[in-house]
Amino acid sequence: MLVEVKNLNKSYGDLKALDQVSFEAEKQEIICVLGPSGCGKTTLLQSLGGFVELDSGTIMIDGKSIEKLAAEDRPVATVFQSYGLFPHMSVLDNIIYGLKFRNYKKKAARQEGMVMVRTLGLEGHENKKVTQLSGGQQQRVALGRALIVRPKLLLLDEPFSNLDTRLRDSMRQELLRIRDIFGITMVFVTHDQEDAFSIADRIILMNHGRLEQIGGARDVYDQPASDFVLNFLGRTNLSDEGYVRPEAIRLVRGGRGARIVGKVFKGFYSQYTVEDDKGSYQVISLEDDFEVGQEVGLEMEIRSI
Amino acid sequence: MDGGRRLLNVTDRALRIFMAFLVLVFVLYPFIAVFLKALLKEGSFGFSEFLFIKEELYLLKNSLKSSFLTASISTIFAISLSLMTFFISKRQRSFLMFVLLLTMVSPPFIGSLTYIQLFGRNGFITKTILGLSINPYGMWGVVSVQTLGFTSATAMLLITYLDSFDGTMIEAARSLGAKTSSILVDIVLPLIRPAILVSFLLNFIRAMADFTSPMIIGGAFNTLATEGYLSIIAKGNSPRASAISLVLFLPSIVVFIIYSYYYKQQQRASKNLRRVSSRMEKSGLYYVLAFLAGFFILWLLIQYLAVFSAAITDRYQGKTFFTLQNIKDARPHIRDSFVRSIGYSLIGALVSSLLALVLSYYAFIRNFKYMKVIDFIANMPYIVPGTFFGLGYIFAFNKEPLKLTGTALIVILNLIFRQLPMSIRTVQTSMGQIEEETMASAKDLGAHNLYILKDLVFPLSASGLFLAFTNGFISSMTTVGSIIFLVYPSRKLATLVLFDLVNSGKYKVASVLSVFIILICLGTSLVSYAVYRRGHVSRS
């Protein structure tokens, strides 16, 4: 295992930001930390980066423990949410800044920097000030600046939160491409489950400083380990017997026992509210021709956690 | 339009015109008066008064040399002090701010006073401890006293600037492997360069304009500022004094323009920033900073220790003992002057913050073009030497129809308008936080502009007004330069009495007065800070 994190604890006064958090990551794996605001995900990222002092716990990278090292001495680089680019430097100078501390000659550093500029599709911008770039370009500079120091682990803090929806999609693809080119391991933090489902190999769900579940996208969605995970990912109909996802209920035309009481047209799908003698359900269906008042049958499998 | 509405409109316009009138008469006119006095001789223009620059070149040289040294040294100290905020804990930061505040609430020549007591011919350090008898008077004395006096204000300015610094950059640099020294040299210093430049220039013009330090401890070292002061007080030569004031005034215009430019930039930059309280590792350059900052703080504390102990001790036959005699001796000097000082300062601060509110309202909420010009004029006294503004008042108001010289009114007016620029800045900061929609909706509901001023702008700017009032009070309590020519000899203010005492060598009594002024101002600012914070907390 490239990254081994064991029993991390961190409290701010009475608030437990990290509570016995442990996980591992393989080389080239993309791990996404998902959770509501205040769940401790940013603290987790900062403690990996060396910006938060842990109360206890160990962090091993490549078999060496790094939790006592200062941020600047860890084989870890971070891409910050607000990027933290140096506004008084050019794009190229931003990208090669870290090489200064790795005994590069200026010329070699610039060459290396230009390779990175090309890899990230920033040709022609290398001499601009970073303040002249668009949000997506700034994001690339922040990525390039972190990647050029060849960290073993790359941390990303809400990397797409400042980008619009379309740009977000292309940056997700970009991130996968970068993983393949550089063979790098990434841990990234987000509150957006679409980020997580799109690119993560495994997802960590956090709540109140605790790691609730870790697994592939399908695992955590189909087999949630706790009520929190169930409710945080997607929507759910809850009953005494268990739960059923809205898209897992099938409306049976000509069936009996349930009645449509509400309908919202959502574009490529429709959302129905259906009642039977046990209660009411939200149902998502691609068929949009059921009408309010219509009697239908329900096919579903109630699951339990 | 009904009658009530019409009355409101007339009042609105009258208020506006009255504001403009006040600023033109009490700011612009005195400025012009100084120019006329220096340039106009028997009805024709000429530059003969400026010959002193050539004939007494040493004055200009002395001023430039000592001011350059003061500005450089105090800027270096200010940088060290402000950068320490990246390394210290919250509690240490509070202590630092308190020490800096201490100098801000002290009368300007307290440095000279303690300098003599510590390093003078009979100084505690030179004579008693080291057994030396050296001549402490001269340029280096002036530079050291000015450095001690000016550094705090610029350190505060830099700290405010650093507070708007995006901490992510520091974390980013660290995550790329940068150590403390590299972060400071590559990232922090280049980014605060504008603020450093402004600090240097502000200190430079303050040093150029300072006449009290060279007067008290310059000895044979004369500067333009002392010469300007003496021209009036000793020689009664007002054209010469005006010419000197103009020479001191010119560099301050340049500084004013640069300062305004960066001030606006900084305000823009400090929006939408994530505050990260990331601390840096204590290594490399940190030790240099810590040494300089520590040295400065120690020096400052020794100074205040000296003043406080001088106020309550005396020496007899080589022995130092505790006494209340100094305080008793100070009584006749304190009684009237303090009441007057406090009274004038209260009125001055109150009126100046209210004027700042009305002026800013018309210039920046109602956006009257000509009020922006008035706002610019009102800001002019910000960095002119105090003596310049004082001289302007003498020349402008010594004849009918506005014969005010010798009255209490001229002193209070001078305090008001000298303070106005600072009040405007403070009030505008809090006024800028009022949302346009709030005012638009009041209008939508039928409120007249005057009601918007009274019911919305006034209460919503309350915290700014309060701060402006406190700052105005403190700086009026400690000011010397602008009022020294205006005050009638039998109606002196506390700082002027203190200046006389220092000049005539009554250091013990002077220490008592200094302590009282410090305590009043410190008490005021601590109380108001507490009130301000409570108000802030309960609102948010």
CSV table of N, CA, C and O in Angstrom, one decimal, chain A residues 46 51 70-73 76-78 80 82-89 97-98 100-102 145-146 149, chain B residues 166 168-180 182-183 186-188 190-191 274 276 278 281 283:
chain,number,residue,atom,x,y,z
A,46,GLN,N,-6.0,18.4,5.4
A,46,GLN,CA,-5.0,19.3,5.9
A,46,GLN,C,-4.0,18.5,6.8
A,46,GLN,O,-2.8,18.8,6.8
A,51,PHE,N,-0.8,20.7,7.5
A,51,PHE,CA,-1.2,22.0,7.9
A,51,PHE,C,-2.0,22.0,9.2
A,51,PHE,O,-2.5,23.0,9.7
A,70,ALA,N,7.2,18.5,8.7
A,70,ALA,CA,6.5,19.8,8.4
A,70,ALA,C,6.0,19.7,7.0
A,70,ALA,O,6.5,18.8,6.2
A,71,ALA,N,5.0,20.5,6.7
A,71,ALA,CA,4.4,20.5,5.4
A,71,ALA,C,5.4,20.5,4.2
A,71,ALA,O,5.2,19.7,3.2
A,72,GLU,N,6.4,21.3,4.4
A,72,GLU,CA,7.4,21.5,3.2
A,72,GLU,C,8.2,20.2,3.0
A,72,GLU,O,8.9,20.1,2.0
A,73,ASP,N,8.3,19.4,4.0
A,73,ASP,CA,9.2,18.2,3.9
A,73,ASP,C,8.4,16.9,3.6
A,73,ASP,O,9.0,15.9,3.5
A,76,VAL,N,4.2,15.2,-0.4
A,76,VAL,CA,2.7,15.4,-0.7
A,76,VAL,C,2.6,16.8,-1.2
A,76,VAL,O,3.3,17.7,-0.7
A,77,ALA,N,1.8,17.0,-2.2
A,77,ALA,CA,1.5,18.4,-2.7
A,77,ALA,C,0.0,18.6,-2.7
A,77,ALA,O,-0.8,17.6,-2.8
A,78,THR,N,-0.4,19.8,-2.5
A,78,THR,CA,-1.9,20.1,-2.4
A,78,THR,C,-2.3,21.1,-3.5
A,78,THR,O,-1.6,22.1,-3.8
A,80,PHE,N,-5.2,23.7,-3.7
A,80,PHE,CA,-6.1,24.3,-2.8
A,80,PHE,C,-7.4,24.8,-3.5
A,80,PHE,O,-7.3,25.1,-4.7
A,82,SER,N,-9.0,27.6,-3.3
A,82,SER,CA,-8.8,28.9,-4.0
A,82,SER,C,-7.5,29.0,-4.7
A,82,SER,O,-7.1,30.1,-5.1
A,83,TYR,N,-6.9,27.9,-4.9
A,83,TYR,CA,-5.7,27.7,-5.7
A,83,TYR,C,-4.4,28.3,-5.1
A,83,TYR,O,-3.3,27.7,-5.1
A,84,GLY,N,-4.5,29.5,-4.4
A,84,GLY,CA,-3.3,30.0,-3.8
A,84,GLY,C,-2.2,30.3,-4.7
A,84,GLY,O,-1.0,30.2,-4.4
A,85,LEU,N,-2.5,30.7,-6.0
A,85,LEU,CA,-1.5,31.0,-6.9
A,85,LEU,C,-0.8,32.3,-6.5
A,85,LEU,O,-1.4,33.1,-5.8
A,86,PHE,N,0.5,32.5,-7.0
A,86,PHE,CA,1.2,33.7,-6.6
A,86,PHE,C,0.9,34.8,-7.6
A,86,PHE,O,1.4,34.7,-8.8
A,87,PRO,N,0.2,35.8,-7.3
A,87,PRO,CA,-0.3,36.7,-8.3
A,87,PRO,C,0.8,37.6,-8.9
A,87,PRO,O,0.6,38.2,-9.9
A,88,HIS,N,2.0,37.7,-8.2
A,88,HIS,CA,3.0,38.5,-8.8
A,88,HIS,C,4.0,37.7,-9.7
A,88,HIS,O,5.0,38.3,-10.1
A,89,MET,N,3.6,36.5,-10.0
A,89,MET,CA,4.5,35.7,-10.8
A,89,MET,C,3.8,35.3,-12.1
A,89,MET,O,2.6,35.1,-12.1
A,97,TYR,N,7.9,27.0,-9.3
A,97,TYR,CA,8.4,27.5,-8.0
A,97,TYR,C,8.9,26.4,-7.1
A,97,TYR,O,10.0,26.5,-6.5
A,98,GLY,N,8.2,25.2,-7.1
A,98,GLY,CA,8.7,24.1,-6.2
A,98,GLY,C,10.0,23.5,-6.6
A,98,GLY,O,10.7,22.9,-5.8
A,100,LYS,N,12.6,25.0,-7.2
A,100,LYS,CA,13.7,25.8,-6.6
A,100,LYS,C,14.2,25.1,-5.4
A,100,LYS,O,15.4,25.2,-5.0
A,101,PHE,N,13.4,24.3,-4.7
A,101,PHE,CA,13.8,23.6,-3.5
A,101,PHE,C,14.2,22.2,-3.8
A,101,PHE,O,14.3,21.4,-2.9
A,102,ARG,N,14.4,21.8,-5.0
A,102,ARG,CA,14.8,20.5,-5.4
A,102,ARG,C,16.1,20.6,-6.3
A,102,ARG,O,16.3,19.8,-7.1
A,145,ARG,N,1.7,23.1,-10.9
A,145,ARG,CA,2.6,23.6,-9.9
A,145,ARG,C,2.8,22.4,-8.9
A,145,ARG,O,3.9,22.2,-8.4
A,146,ALA,N,1.7,21.7,-8.6
A,146,ALA,CA,1.8,20.7,-7.6
A,146,ALA,C,2.4,19.4,-8.2
A,146,ALA,O,3.2,18.7,-7.5
A,149,VAL,N,6.6,18.8,-8.8
A,149,VAL,CA,7.5,18.4,-7.8
A,149,VAL,C,7.4,16.9,-7.5
A,149,VAL,O,8.0,16.4,-6.6
B,166,ASP,N,-3.8,36.4,1.4
B,166,ASP,CA,-4.4,35.1,1.2
B,166,ASP,C,-3.5,34.0,1.7
B,166,ASP,O,-2.5,33.7,1.1
B,168,THR,N,-3.7,31.0,1.8
B,168,THR,CA,-3.5,29.8,1.0
B,168,THR,C,-2.2,29.8,0.2
B,168,THR,O,-1.6,28.8,0.0
B,169,MET,N,-1.8,31.0,-0.1
B,169,MET,CA,-0.5,31.1,-0.9
B,169,MET,C,0.6,30.6,0.0
B,169,MET,O,1.6,29.9,-0.5
B,170,ILE,N,0.6,30.9,1.3
B,170,ILE,CA,1.6,30.4,2.2
B,170,ILE,C,1.6,28.9,2.3
B,170,ILE,O,2.6,28.2,2.2
B,171,GLU,N,0.3,28.3,2.4
B,171,GLU,CA,0.2,26.9,2.5
B,171,GLU,C,0.7,26.2,1.2
B,171,GLU,O,1.3,25.2,1.2
B,172,ALA,N,0.3,26.9,0.1
B,172,ALA,CA,0.7,26.3,-1.2
B,172,ALA,C,2.2,26.3,-1.3
B,172,ALA,O,2.8,25.3,-1.7
B,173,ALA,N,2.9,27.4,-1.0
B,173,ALA,CA,4.3,27.4,-1.1
B,173,ALA,C,4.9,26.4,-0.2
B,173,ALA,O,5.9,25.7,-0.6
B,174,ARG,N,4.4,26.2,1.0
B,174,ARG,CA,4.9,25.2,1.9
B,174,ARG,C,4.7,23.8,1.3
B,174,ARG,O,5.6,22.9,1.4
B,175,SER,N,3.6,23.6,0.7
B,175,SER,CA,3.3,22.2,0.2
B,175,SER,C,4.2,21.9,-1.0
B,175,SER,O,4.5,20.8,-1.4
B,176,LEU,N,4.8,23.0,-1.6
B,176,LEU,CA,5.7,22.8,-2.7
B,176,LEU,C,7.2,22.7,-2.2
B,176,LEU,O,8.1,22.5,-3.0
B,177,GLY,N,7.3,22.8,-0.9
B,177,GLY,CA,8.7,22.6,-0.3
B,177,GLY,C,9.4,23.9,0.2
B,177,GLY,O,10.5,23.8,0.5
B,178,ALA,N,8.7,25.0,0.1
B,178,ALA,CA,9.3,26.3,0.5
B,178,ALA,C,9.5,26.4,2.0
B,178,ALA,O,8.5,26.2,2.7
B,179,LYS,N,10.7,26.8,2.5
B,179,LYS,CA,10.9,27.0,3.9
B,179,LYS,C,10.6,28.5,4.2
B,179,LYS,O,10.4,29.3,3.3
B,180,THR,N,10.5,28.8,5.5
B,180,THR,CA,10.1,30.1,5.9
B,180,THR,C,10.9,31.2,5.2
B,180,THR,O,10.2,32.1,4.7
B,182,SER,N,12.3,31.3,2.3
B,182,SER,CA,11.9,31.5,0.9
B,182,SER,C,10.5,32.0,0.8
B,182,SER,O,10.2,32.8,-0.1
B,183,ILE,N,9.6,31.6,1.7
B,183,ILE,CA,8.2,32.1,1.6
B,183,ILE,C,8.3,33.6,1.8
B,183,ILE,O,7.6,34.4,1.1
B,186,ASP,N,10.2,35.2,-1.3
B,186,ASP,CA,9.6,35.0,-2.7
B,186,ASP,C,8.2,35.5,-2.7
B,186,ASP,O,7.7,35.9,-3.8
B,187,ILE,N,7.4,35.3,-1.7
B,187,ILE,CA,6.0,35.5,-1.7
B,187,ILE,C,5.5,36.7,-0.9
B,187,ILE,O,5.0,37.7,-1.5
B,188,VAL,N,5.9,36.7,0.4
B,188,VAL,CA,5.3,37.8,1.2
B,188,VAL,C,5.8,39.2,0.9
B,188,VAL,O,5.1,40.1,0.6
B,190,PRO,N,7.4,40.5,-1.8
B,190,PRO,CA,7.0,41.1,-3.0
B,190,PRO,C,5.6,41.6,-3.0
B,190,PRO,O,5.2,42.6,-3.6
B,191,LEU,N,4.7,40.8,-2.3
B,191,LEU,CA,3.3,41.2,-2.4
B,191,LEU,C,3.0,42.3,-1.5
B,191,LEU,O,2.0,43.0,-1.7
B,274,ARG,N,-10.1,34.1,1.7
B,274,ARG,CA,-10.3,33.2,2.7
B,274,ARG,C,-9.2,33.5,3.8
B,274,ARG,O,-8.0,33.5,3.4
B,276,VAL,N,-6.8,32.4,6.3
B,276,VAL,CA,-6.2,31.2,6.8
B,276,VAL,C,-5.2,31.6,7.9
B,276,VAL,O,-4.3,32.5,7.6
B,278,SER,N,-2.6,30.3,9.0
B,278,SER,CA,-1.5,29.4,8.9
B,278,SER,C,-0.2,30.0,9.5
B,278,SER,O,0.1,31.1,9.1
B,281,GLU,N,6.9,27.8,10.0
B,281,GLU,CA,7.9,27.3,10.9
B,281,GLU,C,8.8,28.4,11.3
B,281,GLU,O,9.2,29.3,10.5
B,283,SER,N,12.1,29.4,11.5
B,283,SER,CA,13.4,29.0,11.0
B,283,SER,C,13.9,30.2,10.1
B,283,SER,O,13.2,31.1,9.8
